[in-house]
CSV table of C-alpha atoms and ligand atoms in Angstrom, one decimal:
chain,number,residue,atom,x,y,z
A,2,MET,CA,215.9,-47.2,80.9
A,3,LEU,CA,213.4,-47.8,83.7
A,4,VAL,CA,215.0,-47.1,87.1
A,5,SER,CA,213.7,-47.0,90.6
A,6,GLY,CA,212.5,-43.6,91.9
A,7,LYS,CA,215.1,-44.0,94.6
A,8,GLU,CA,217.9,-43.6,92.1
A,9,LEU,CA,216.5,-40.4,90.8
A,10,PHE,CA,215.8,-39.0,94.3
A,11,GLN,CA,219.3,-39.7,95.5
A,12,ALA,CA,221.1,-38.3,92.5
A,13,ALA,CA,218.9,-35.2,92.7
A,14,LYS,CA,219.6,-34.6,96.4
A,15,GLN,CA,223.3,-35.1,95.9
A,16,GLY,CA,223.4,-33.0,92.7
A,17,GLY,CA,221.3,-30.1,94.2
A,18,TYR,CA,218.6,-30.2,91.4
A,19,ALA,CA,215.0,-31.4,91.1
A,20,VAL,CA,213.6,-34.0,88.7
A,21,GLY,CA,210.3,-33.1,86.9
A,22,ALA,CA,207.4,-35.5,87.4
A,23,PHE,CA,204.8,-35.1,84.7
A,24,ASN,CA,201.3,-36.6,84.7
A,25,VAL,CA,200.4,-38.9,81.8
A,26,ASN,CA,197.1,-40.1,80.5
A,27,ASN,CA,197.8,-41.2,76.9
A,28,MET,CA,200.5,-42.0,74.4
A,29,GLU,CA,201.1,-38.5,73.1
A,30,ILE,CA,201.8,-37.1,76.6
A,31,ILE,CA,204.2,-40.0,77.3
A,32,GLN,CA,206.0,-39.4,74.0
A,33,ALA,CA,206.3,-35.6,74.5
A,34,ILE,CA,207.9,-36.1,78.0
A,35,ILE,CA,210.4,-38.8,76.9
A,36,GLU,CA,211.4,-36.8,73.7
A,37,ALA,CA,211.9,-33.7,75.9
A,38,ALA,CA,214.0,-35.7,78.4
A,39,GLU,CA,216.2,-37.2,75.7
A,40,GLU,CA,216.7,-33.8,74.0
A,41,GLU,CA,217.6,-32.2,77.4
A,42,ASN,CA,219.6,-35.3,78.6
A,43,SER,CA,217.5,-35.2,81.8
A,44,PRO,CA,216.2,-37.9,84.2
A,45,VAL,CA,212.4,-37.8,84.5
A,46,PHE,CA,209.4,-39.2,86.4
A,47,LEU,CA,206.4,-40.3,84.3
A,48,GLN,CA,203.5,-40.4,86.7
A,49,ALA,CA,199.9,-41.5,86.6
A,50,SER,CA,197.2,-40.6,89.1
A,51,GLN,CA,194.4,-43.0,90.1
A,52,GLY,CA,192.1,-41.0,87.8
A,53,GLY,CA,194.6,-41.3,85.0
A,54,LEU,CA,194.8,-45.0,85.4
A,55,LYS,CA,191.0,-45.3,85.5
A,56,TYR,CA,190.7,-43.2,82.3
A,57,ALA,CA,193.3,-45.1,80.2
A,58,GLY,CA,193.4,-48.5,82.0
A,59,ILE,CA,196.5,-49.5,84.0
A,60,GLU,CA,197.6,-52.1,81.5
A,61,TYR,CA,197.7,-49.4,78.7
A,62,ILE,CA,199.5,-46.8,80.9
A,63,ALA,CA,202.0,-49.4,82.2
A,64,SER,CA,202.7,-50.8,78.8
A,65,LEU,CA,203.2,-47.4,77.1
A,66,ALA,CA,205.3,-46.0,79.9
A,67,LYS,CA,207.5,-49.1,80.2
A,68,THR,CA,208.0,-49.2,76.4
A,69,ALA,CA,208.9,-45.5,76.5
A,70,ALA,CA,211.3,-46.0,79.4
A,71,GLU,CA,213.0,-49.0,78.0
A,72,LYS,CA,213.7,-47.2,74.7
A,73,ALA,CA,214.8,-44.0,76.3
A,74,LYS,CA,218.5,-43.2,76.6
A,75,VAL,CA,217.8,-41.4,79.9
A,76,PRO,CA,216.7,-42.8,83.3
A,77,VAL,CA,213.0,-42.9,83.7
A,78,ALA,CA,210.9,-43.8,86.8
A,79,LEU,CA,207.2,-44.7,86.6
A,80,ASN,CA,205.4,-43.4,89.6
A,81,LEU,CA,201.9,-43.7,91.0
A,82,ASP,CA,200.8,-40.2,91.9
A,83,HIS,CA,198.6,-39.8,95.0
A,84,GLY,CA,197.8,-43.5,95.7
A,85,THR,CA,195.2,-43.6,98.5
A,86,SER,CA,195.1,-47.3,99.3
A,87,PHE,CA,197.4,-50.3,99.9
A,88,ALA,CA,195.6,-52.2,97.1
A,89,GLN,CA,196.2,-49.5,94.6
A,90,VAL,CA,199.9,-49.4,95.4
A,91,ALA,CA,200.2,-53.2,95.2
A,92,LEU,CA,198.4,-53.2,91.8
A,93,CYS,CA,200.9,-50.6,90.4
A,94,ILE,CA,203.9,-52.5,91.7
A,95,ARG,CA,202.6,-55.7,90.1
A,96,HIS,CA,202.3,-53.8,86.8
A,97,GLY,CA,205.9,-52.7,87.0
A,98,PHE,CA,205.8,-49.2,88.5
A,99,SER,CA,209.2,-48.3,89.9
A,100,ALA,CA,208.0,-45.6,92.3
A,101,VAL,CA,204.8,-45.1,94.3
A,102,MET,CA,203.2,-42.3,96.3
A,103,ILE,CA,201.0,-43.2,99.2
A,104,ASP,CA,198.9,-40.2,100.1
A,105,GLY,CA,197.6,-40.6,103.6
A,106,SER,CA,197.5,-36.8,104.2
A,107,GLN,CA,193.7,-36.8,104.7
A,108,LEU,CA,194.1,-39.3,107.6
A,109,PRO,CA,195.0,-38.5,111.2
A,110,PHE,CA,198.8,-38.4,111.8
A,111,GLU,CA,199.0,-41.9,113.3
A,112,GLU,CA,196.9,-43.5,110.5
A,113,ASN,CA,199.0,-41.7,107.9
A,114,ILE,CA,202.1,-43.2,109.5
A,115,ALA,CA,200.5,-46.7,109.7
A,116,ILE,CA,199.6,-46.9,106.1
A,117,THR,CA,202.9,-45.4,104.9
A,118,GLN,CA,204.8,-48.0,107.0
A,119,LYS,CA,202.8,-50.8,105.5
A,120,VAL,CA,203.5,-49.5,101.9
A,121,VAL,CA,207.3,-49.1,102.7
A,122,ASP,CA,207.4,-52.7,104.0
A,123,MET,CA,206.0,-54.0,100.8
A,124,ALA,CA,207.7,-51.6,98.3
A,125,ARG,CA,211.3,-51.7,99.6
A,126,PRO,CA,212.0,-55.3,98.9
A,127,CYS,CA,210.6,-54.8,95.4
A,128,GLY,CA,213.1,-52.0,94.8
A,129,VAL,CA,210.2,-49.5,94.5
A,130,SER,CA,210.6,-46.0,96.1
A,131,VAL,CA,207.9,-44.6,98.3
A,132,GLU,CA,206.8,-40.9,98.5
A,133,ALA,CA,204.4,-39.9,101.2
A,134,GLU,CA,202.6,-36.7,102.1
A,135,LEU,CA,202.2,-34.8,105.3
A,136,GLY,CA,200.1,-31.6,105.6
A,137,LYS,CA,197.4,-31.0,103.0
A,138,ILE,CA,198.1,-29.5,99.6
A,139,GLY,CA,195.2,-27.4,98.4
A,140,GLY,CA,193.3,-27.3,95.1
A,141,VAL,CA,191.7,-30.0,93.0
A,142,GLU,CA,193.5,-33.3,92.2
A,143,ASP,CA,191.6,-36.2,90.5
A,144,ASP,CA,188.3,-34.3,91.2
A,145,ILE,CA,189.0,-34.3,94.9
A,146,SER,CA,189.0,-30.7,96.2
A,147,VAL,CA,191.0,-29.7,99.3
A,148,SER,CA,189.7,-26.2,100.2
A,149,HIS,CA,191.7,-25.7,103.4
A,150,ALA,CA,195.4,-26.4,102.9
A,151,VAL,CA,197.3,-27.3,106.1
A,152,PHE,CA,201.0,-26.5,105.9
A,153,THR,CA,203.5,-29.3,106.9
A,154,ASP,CA,204.8,-29.0,110.4
A,155,PRO,CA,208.6,-29.5,110.6
A,156,ASP,CA,208.6,-31.4,113.9
A,157,GLU,CA,205.9,-33.7,112.7
A,158,ALA,CA,207.8,-34.2,109.5
A,159,ALA,CA,210.9,-35.3,111.4
A,160,GLU,CA,208.9,-37.9,113.4
A,161,PHE,CA,207.0,-39.0,110.3
A,162,VAL,CA,210.2,-39.6,108.3
A,163,GLU,CA,212.0,-41.3,111.2
A,164,ARG,CA,209.1,-43.8,111.8
A,165,THR,CA,208.2,-44.5,108.2
A,166,GLN,CA,211.6,-44.4,106.5
A,167,VAL,CA,210.1,-43.1,103.3
A,168,ASP,CA,212.3,-42.2,100.4
A,169,ALA,CA,210.7,-38.8,99.8
A,170,LEU,CA,208.1,-36.5,101.4
A,171,ALA,CA,205.6,-34.2,99.7
A,172,VAL,CA,205.3,-31.0,101.6
A,173,ALA,CA,202.5,-28.4,101.8
A,174,ILE,CA,204.2,-25.0,101.8
A,175,GLY,CA,201.7,-22.9,99.8
A,176,THR,CA,201.3,-24.6,96.5
A,177,ALA,CA,197.9,-26.0,95.2
A,178,HIS,CA,196.9,-28.4,92.4
A,179,GLY,CA,195.2,-26.8,89.4
A,180,VAL,CA,195.0,-23.2,88.2
A,181,TYR,CA,196.0,-20.4,90.6
A,182,LYS,CA,193.7,-17.5,91.1
A,183,GLY,CA,196.5,-15.2,92.3
A,184,GLU,CA,200.3,-15.7,92.6
A,185,PRO,CA,201.1,-18.5,95.0
A,186,LYS,CA,203.2,-17.5,98.0
A,187,LEU,CA,205.6,-20.2,99.1
A,188,ASP,CA,206.7,-20.5,102.8
A,189,PHE,CA,210.5,-20.9,102.2
A,190,GLU,CA,211.3,-20.6,105.9
A,191,ARG,CA,209.1,-23.6,106.6
A,192,LEU,CA,210.7,-25.5,103.7
A,193,GLU,CA,214.1,-24.9,105.1
A,194,LYS,CA,213.1,-26.1,108.5
A,195,ILE,CA,211.5,-29.3,107.1
A,196,ARG,CA,214.7,-29.9,105.0
A,197,ASN,CA,216.8,-29.6,108.1
A,198,ALA,CA,214.5,-31.7,110.3
A,199,THR,CA,214.2,-34.6,107.8
A,200,ASN,CA,217.3,-34.5,105.5
A,201,ILE,CA,215.4,-36.5,102.8
A,202,PRO,CA,214.4,-35.5,99.2
A,203,LEU,CA,211.3,-33.3,99.3
A,204,VAL,CA,208.6,-33.1,96.7
A,205,LEU,CA,206.7,-30.0,95.5
A,206,HIS,CA,203.2,-30.7,94.2
A,207,GLY,CA,201.0,-28.2,92.3
A,208,ALA,CA,204.0,-26.5,90.6
A,209,SER,CA,202.1,-25.4,87.4
A,210,GLY,CA,201.9,-21.7,87.5
A,211,VAL,CA,204.5,-21.3,90.3
A,212,PRO,CA,206.9,-18.5,89.1
A,213,ALA,CA,210.3,-19.5,88.0
A,214,GLU,CA,211.9,-17.4,90.7
A,215,ALA,CA,210.1,-19.4,93.5
A,216,ILE,CA,211.2,-22.6,91.9
A,217,ARG,CA,214.8,-21.4,91.8
A,218,LYS,CA,214.6,-20.6,95.5
A,219,ALA,CA,212.9,-23.9,96.5
A,220,VAL,CA,215.3,-26.3,94.8
A,221,PRO,CA,218.4,-25.4,96.9
A,222,LEU,CA,216.1,-25.7,100.0
A,223,GLY,CA,215.6,-29.4,99.4
A,224,ILE,CA,213.0,-29.9,96.7
A,225,CYS,CA,214.2,-32.8,94.6
A,226,LYS,CA,211.0,-33.7,92.6
A,227,ILE,CA,208.5,-31.2,91.1
A,228,ASN,CA,205.1,-32.3,89.9
A,229,ILE,CA,203.5,-30.7,86.8
A,230,ASP,CA,200.2,-31.6,85.3
A,231,THR,CA,198.0,-28.5,84.6
A,232,GLU,CA,200.6,-26.8,82.4
A,233,LEU,CA,200.7,-29.9,80.2
A,234,ARG,CA,197.0,-30.0,79.9
A,235,GLN,CA,196.8,-26.4,79.0
A,236,ALA,CA,199.5,-26.7,76.3
A,237,PHE,CA,197.8,-29.8,74.9
A,238,THR,CA,194.3,-28.2,74.8
A,239,LYS,CA,195.6,-24.8,73.4
A,240,ALA,CA,197.3,-26.6,70.5
A,241,VAL,CA,194.2,-28.7,69.7
A,242,HIS,CA,192.0,-25.5,69.9
A,243,GLU,CA,194.3,-23.8,67.4
A,244,VAL,CA,194.0,-26.5,64.8
A,245,VAL,CA,190.3,-26.7,65.3
A,246,HIS,CA,190.0,-23.0,64.9
A,247,ASN,CA,192.4,-22.6,62.0
A,248,LYS,CA,191.4,-25.7,60.1
A,249,PRO,CA,187.8,-26.6,61.0
A,250,GLU,CA,187.7,-29.1,58.1
A,251,GLU,CA,190.5,-31.2,59.6
A,252,PHE,CA,189.3,-34.7,60.6
A,253,ASP,CA,192.6,-36.6,61.0
A,254,PRO,CA,193.2,-37.0,64.8
A,255,ARG,CA,197.0,-37.1,64.2
A,256,LYS,CA,196.8,-33.5,62.9
A,257,LEU,CA,195.4,-32.5,66.2
A,258,LEU,CA,197.4,-34.7,68.5
A,259,GLY,CA,200.7,-34.1,66.7
A,260,PRO,CA,200.8,-30.4,67.4
A,261,ALA,CA,199.6,-31.0,71.0
A,262,ARG,CA,202.5,-33.4,71.5
A,263,GLU,CA,205.0,-30.8,70.2
A,264,ALA,CA,203.5,-28.1,72.5
A,265,MET,CA,203.8,-30.3,75.5
A,266,LYS,CA,207.3,-31.2,74.7
A,267,GLU,CA,208.4,-27.5,74.7
A,268,VAL,CA,206.8,-27.0,78.2
A,269,VAL,CA,208.6,-30.1,79.5
A,270,LYS,CA,211.9,-29.0,78.1
A,271,ALA,CA,211.6,-25.5,79.7
A,272,LYS,CA,210.8,-27.1,83.1
A,273,MET,CA,213.8,-29.4,82.9
A,274,ARG,CA,216.1,-26.5,82.4
A,275,LEU,CA,214.4,-24.5,85.2
A,276,PHE,CA,214.6,-27.4,87.7
A,277,GLY,CA,218.3,-28.0,86.9
A,278,SER,CA,217.8,-31.6,85.7
A,279,ALA,CA,218.8,-30.9,82.1
A,280,GLY,CA,222.2,-32.4,81.4
A,281,ARG,CA,222.1,-34.7,84.5
A,282,ALA,CA,221.0,-38.0,82.9
B,326,LIG,P1,199.6,-29.1,88.9
B,326,LIG,O1,198.4,-29.7,88.2
B,326,LIG,O2,199.3,-27.9,89.6
B,326,LIG,O3,200.7,-29.0,88.0
B,326,LIG,O4,200.0,-30.2,90.0
B,326,LIG,C1,200.4,-31.5,89.6
B,326,LIG,C2,200.6,-32.4,90.8
B,326,LIG,O5,201.1,-31.9,91.8
B,326,LIG,C3,200.3,-33.8,90.7
B,326,LIG,O6,200.5,-34.5,91.8
C-alpha cells in the first residue's frame, strides 16, 4: 500500500531501524525493490530524482510506482529525491508522491530555511512528508558535482528543524554520492550531536559502498532512512554485461533485463536486513 513518508519515518524512529530508499528509473528497478520488500516483509521508499523523472517521464514513474505500491503487501512511500524547486515539489505532489525532499543545501542558510518552510506549508496539508538537507553531501548526483562537502553543524541543524518543522533531515557526515575512491569515514560524534540537537529522523545519503559496520553504528545514532542508488546501478549493469558476454547472440531484451532485475533484488534484500527494516512491515 502507498503510505506517507511520515508513517515510515515515525515507525523507523520508534523501532530503532532505518528504511531503505532506492532510486528508480524504470519498471524492472521498481519491481526488483518491491519484490525484495515483500520477501523481507520490509517497508520501503521508492524514490526518483529529477534526472530520473526527466529520463522516464513523471507520468510513467508515478504510474509504475503507484501500481507497484498499491499491489504491495508492505507499506511503500514514493519520494522525490533532491527536489530543487517549489515547482518540482508541487508537480510531484500532484502526481501522487507521498514524500518529497527539498534540497536547498546549495543555498545560504536563510534561503534554505525559506524554501523548506514554503514546501512544508504546502506538503503538510496534503499528507506528504518533507525531507530537507543541511550541509553539503559530496559526490555526483544527477550530474551535479559537489567537490567540497560541508559537514552539517549540530547547532544550525537544531535551528533549521525548529524553524522549518521538517519531518526528516539529510545530514552531511562524510558520505558522498557515487563510487568511493577510498573507504568513507563517517563522523559518528557529529551524527550523535545532530540527533540530540534535533530529535527527528535523520537521512543518510550516498550509502552505496559504505561498509556494513558503519551502517550498523549509524542507525542507532538516529539514521532512519538510507539512500541507495549506485549499488543498484552496478548490479543491473553487471548482470546485463554478463548476458552480453556469455550469449552475444541474445536479442530478447527480457533476457537481459530479467537477470538484471534478479540481481538488484538480491542487493535490496541484503540492505533491508542490514538496515534492520526486514520483518518490520
Ligand atoms: P548512492 O548513489 O551513493 O547510493 O547515493 C544515493 C543517494 O543518496 C540518492 O539521494
